PDB file of C-alpha atoms and ligand atoms in Angstrom:
ATOM      1  CA  MET S1131       5.989-168.562 -38.880  1.00 54.00           C
ATOM      2  CA  ASN S1132       5.397-171.337 -41.521  1.00 62.00           C
ATOM      3  CA  GLN S1133       5.133-174.976 -39.793  1.00 77.00           C
ATOM      4  CA  GLN S1134       7.269-177.420 -41.889  1.00 78.00           C
ATOM      5  CA  HIS S1135       6.938-181.212 -41.051  1.00 92.00           C
ATOM      6  CA  ILE S1136       9.883-182.929 -42.527  1.00 97.00           C
ATOM      7  CA  HIS S1137       9.163-186.729 -42.916  1.00 98.00           C
ATOM      8  CA  CYS S1138      12.026-189.168 -43.066  1.00 98.00           C
ATOM      9  CA  ILE S1139      12.135-192.956 -42.978  1.00 98.00           C
ATOM     10  CA  VAL S1140      15.983-192.742 -42.320  1.00 98.00           C
ATOM     11  CA  ASN S1141      15.829-194.489 -38.878  1.00 98.00           C
ATOM     12  CA  ASP S1142      19.434-194.780 -37.503  1.00 98.00           C
ATOM     13  CA  CYS S1143      19.872-190.866 -37.835  1.00 98.00           C
ATOM     14  CA  HIS S1144      20.114-188.475 -34.545  1.00 97.00           C
ATOM     15  CA  TYR S1145      17.200-186.698 -35.822  1.00 97.00           C
ATOM     16  CA  TRP S1146      14.898-189.303 -36.417  1.00 98.00           C
ATOM     17  CA  ILE S1147      11.847-190.268 -34.610  1.00 97.00           C
ATOM     18  CA  GLN S1148       8.948-192.284 -34.280  1.00 97.00           C
ATOM     19  CA  GLY S1149       6.288-191.913 -36.757  1.00 97.00           C
ATOM     20  CA  ASN S1150       9.284-191.292 -39.542  1.00 98.00           C
ATOM     21  CA  LYS S1151       9.319-187.843 -38.667  1.00 97.00           C
ATOM     22  CA  CYS S1152      12.890-185.655 -38.715  1.00 97.00           C
ATOM     23  CA  GLN S1153      13.212-183.669 -35.347  1.00 96.00           C
ATOM     24  CA  ALA S1154      16.184-181.187 -36.789  1.00 96.00           C
ATOM     25  CA  ASN S1155      15.456-177.730 -36.423  1.00 95.00           C
ATOM     26  CA  GLU S1156      16.907-176.876 -40.026  1.00 96.00           C
ATOM     27  CA  ILE S1157      18.547-179.523 -42.494  1.00 98.00           C
ATOM     28  CA  LEU S1158      20.283-179.189 -45.695  1.00 98.00           C
ATOM     29  CA  VAL S1159      19.486-180.978 -48.538  1.00 98.00           C
ATOM     30  CA  SER S1160      22.260-181.335 -51.499  1.00 98.00           C
ATOM     31  CA  THR S1161      23.676-183.295 -54.527  1.00 98.00           C
ATOM     32  CA  ASP S1162      25.092-186.159 -53.452  1.00 98.00           C
ATOM     33  CA  GLU S1163      28.541-184.739 -55.242  1.00 97.00           C
ATOM     34  CA  PHE S1164      28.280-181.683 -52.322  1.00 98.00           C
ATOM     35  CA  GLY S1165      27.468-184.167 -49.497  1.00 97.00           C
ATOM     36  CA  SER S1166      30.526-186.471 -50.192  1.00 97.00           C
ATOM     37  CA  GLN S1167      32.881-183.157 -50.637  1.00 97.00           C
ATOM     38  CA  HIS S1168      32.215-181.073 -47.516  1.00 96.00           C
ATOM     39  CA  LEU S1169      33.106-181.971 -43.858  1.00 94.00           C
ATOM     40  CA  ASP S1170      30.447-182.633 -41.309  1.00 92.00           C
ATOM     41  CA  HIS S1171      29.981-178.539 -40.073  1.00 93.00           C
ATOM     42  CA  ILE S1172      29.635-177.255 -43.622  1.00 96.00           C
ATOM     43  CA  ASP S1173      25.337-177.880 -42.866  1.00 96.00           C
ATOM     44  CA  ALA S1174      22.103-176.241 -42.724  1.00 97.00           C
ATOM     45  CA  THR S1175      23.307-173.552 -40.531  1.00 96.00           C
ATOM     46  CA  MET S1176      25.451-171.956 -43.281  1.00 96.00           C
ATOM     47  CA  ALA S1177      22.634-172.418 -46.054  1.00 97.00           C
ATOM     48  CA  LYS S1178      22.504-169.056 -47.046  1.00 97.00           C
ATOM     49  CA  GLN S1179      26.139-168.880 -47.722  1.00 97.00           C
ATOM     50  CA  LEU S1180      26.114-171.835 -50.114  1.00 97.00           C
ATOM     51  CA  THR S1181      25.929-172.077 -53.751  1.00 97.00           C
ATOM     52  CA  PRO S1182      23.185-174.012 -55.233  1.00 98.00           C
ATOM     53  CA  ALA S1183      23.947-176.794 -58.208  1.00 98.00           C
ATOM     54  CA  THR S1184      21.682-178.961 -59.963  1.00 98.00           C
ATOM     55  CA  ALA S1185      21.117-182.609 -59.089  1.00 98.00           C
ATOM     56  CA  GLY S1186      19.648-183.935 -62.116  1.00 98.00           C
ATOM     57  CA  SER S1187      17.789-186.646 -60.516  1.00 98.00           C
ATOM     58  CA  CYS S1188      16.440-187.559 -56.767  1.00 98.00           C
ATOM     59  CA  MET S1189      18.912-190.195 -56.643  1.00 98.00           C
ATOM     60  CA  ALA S1190      21.537-187.659 -56.643  1.00 98.00           C
ATOM     61  CA  THR S1191      20.455-185.610 -53.644  1.00 98.00           C
ATOM     62  CA  CYS S1192      21.386-186.443 -49.944  1.00 98.00           C
ATOM     63  CA  CYS S1193      20.506-184.972 -46.914  1.00 98.00           C
ATOM     64  CA  LYS S1194      23.659-183.463 -45.549  1.00 98.00           C
ATOM     65  CA  THR S1195      22.327-183.101 -41.797  1.00 98.00           C
ATOM     66  CA  TYR S1196      21.892-187.014 -41.474  1.00 97.00           C
ATOM     67  CA  VAL S1197      24.239-187.967 -38.265  1.00 97.00           C
ATOM     68  CA  ALA S1198      24.293-191.729 -37.069  1.00 97.00           C
ATOM     69  CA  LYS S1199      23.106-192.032 -33.846  1.00 97.00           C
ATOM     70  CA  GLY S1200      25.261-191.852 -30.945  1.00 95.00           C
ATOM     71  CA  SER S1201      28.465-190.385 -33.291  1.00 95.00           C
ATOM     72  CA  LYS S1202      30.602-188.372 -31.814  1.00 93.00           C
ATOM     73  CA  ASP S1203      30.332-185.750 -34.518  1.00 91.00           C
ATOM     74  CA  ILE S1204      26.043-184.969 -33.644  1.00 93.00           C
ATOM     75  CA  ASN S1205      27.329-181.226 -32.633  1.00 91.00           C
ATOM     76  CA  ALA S1206      29.767-180.795 -35.644  1.00 93.00           C
ATOM     77  CA  ASP S1207      27.253-178.547 -37.519  1.00 92.00           C
ATOM     78  CA  SER S1208      25.072-176.646 -34.907  1.00 93.00           C
ATOM     79  CA  VAL S1209      21.705-177.972 -35.773  1.00 95.00           C
ATOM     80  CA  LYS S1210      19.692-178.757 -32.779  1.00 94.00           C
ATOM     81  CA  LYS S1211      17.115-181.690 -32.182  1.00 94.00           C
ATOM     82  CA  MET S1212      13.776-180.469 -31.387  1.00 92.00           C
ATOM     83  CA  SER S1213      11.760-181.691 -28.356  1.00 83.00           C
TER      84      SER S1213
HETATM   85  S1  SF4 B2458      18.323-184.840 -40.490  1.00 75.65           S
HETATM   86 FE1  SF4 B2458      17.699-185.483 -42.598  1.00 75.65          FE
HETATM   87  S2  SF4 B2458      18.681-187.883 -42.517  1.00 75.65           S
HETATM   88 FE2  SF4 B2458      18.124-187.535 -40.395  1.00 75.65          FE
HETATM   89  S3  SF4 B2458      15.782-187.764 -39.712  1.00 75.65           S
HETATM   90 FE3  SF4 B2458      16.292-185.380 -40.561  1.00 75.65          FE
HETATM   91  S4  SF4 B2458      15.918-185.400 -42.636  1.00 75.65           S
HETATM   92 FE4  SF4 B2458      16.181-187.498 -41.922  1.00 75.65          FE
END
């Protein structure tokens, strides 16, 4: 299986760990527009069903999987935190 390392510097995310690493077992990167229009449960586990879209610049993309540490919505998207 392909080993992928996701580096991230958003340290108030539930999936972020020391060393600037993402411990989510999968993430969804989307356009800002998609991220702002869809609820938390629309995320990486549904990726195959989602329609791709153009962003135009890196500033117009976001991590849809982000969830704040301690949030009550941590399990809303069914993404797992790896140990
Ligand atoms: S889920 Fe997204 S925002 Fe959170 S640590 Fe991973 S890459 Fe960063």
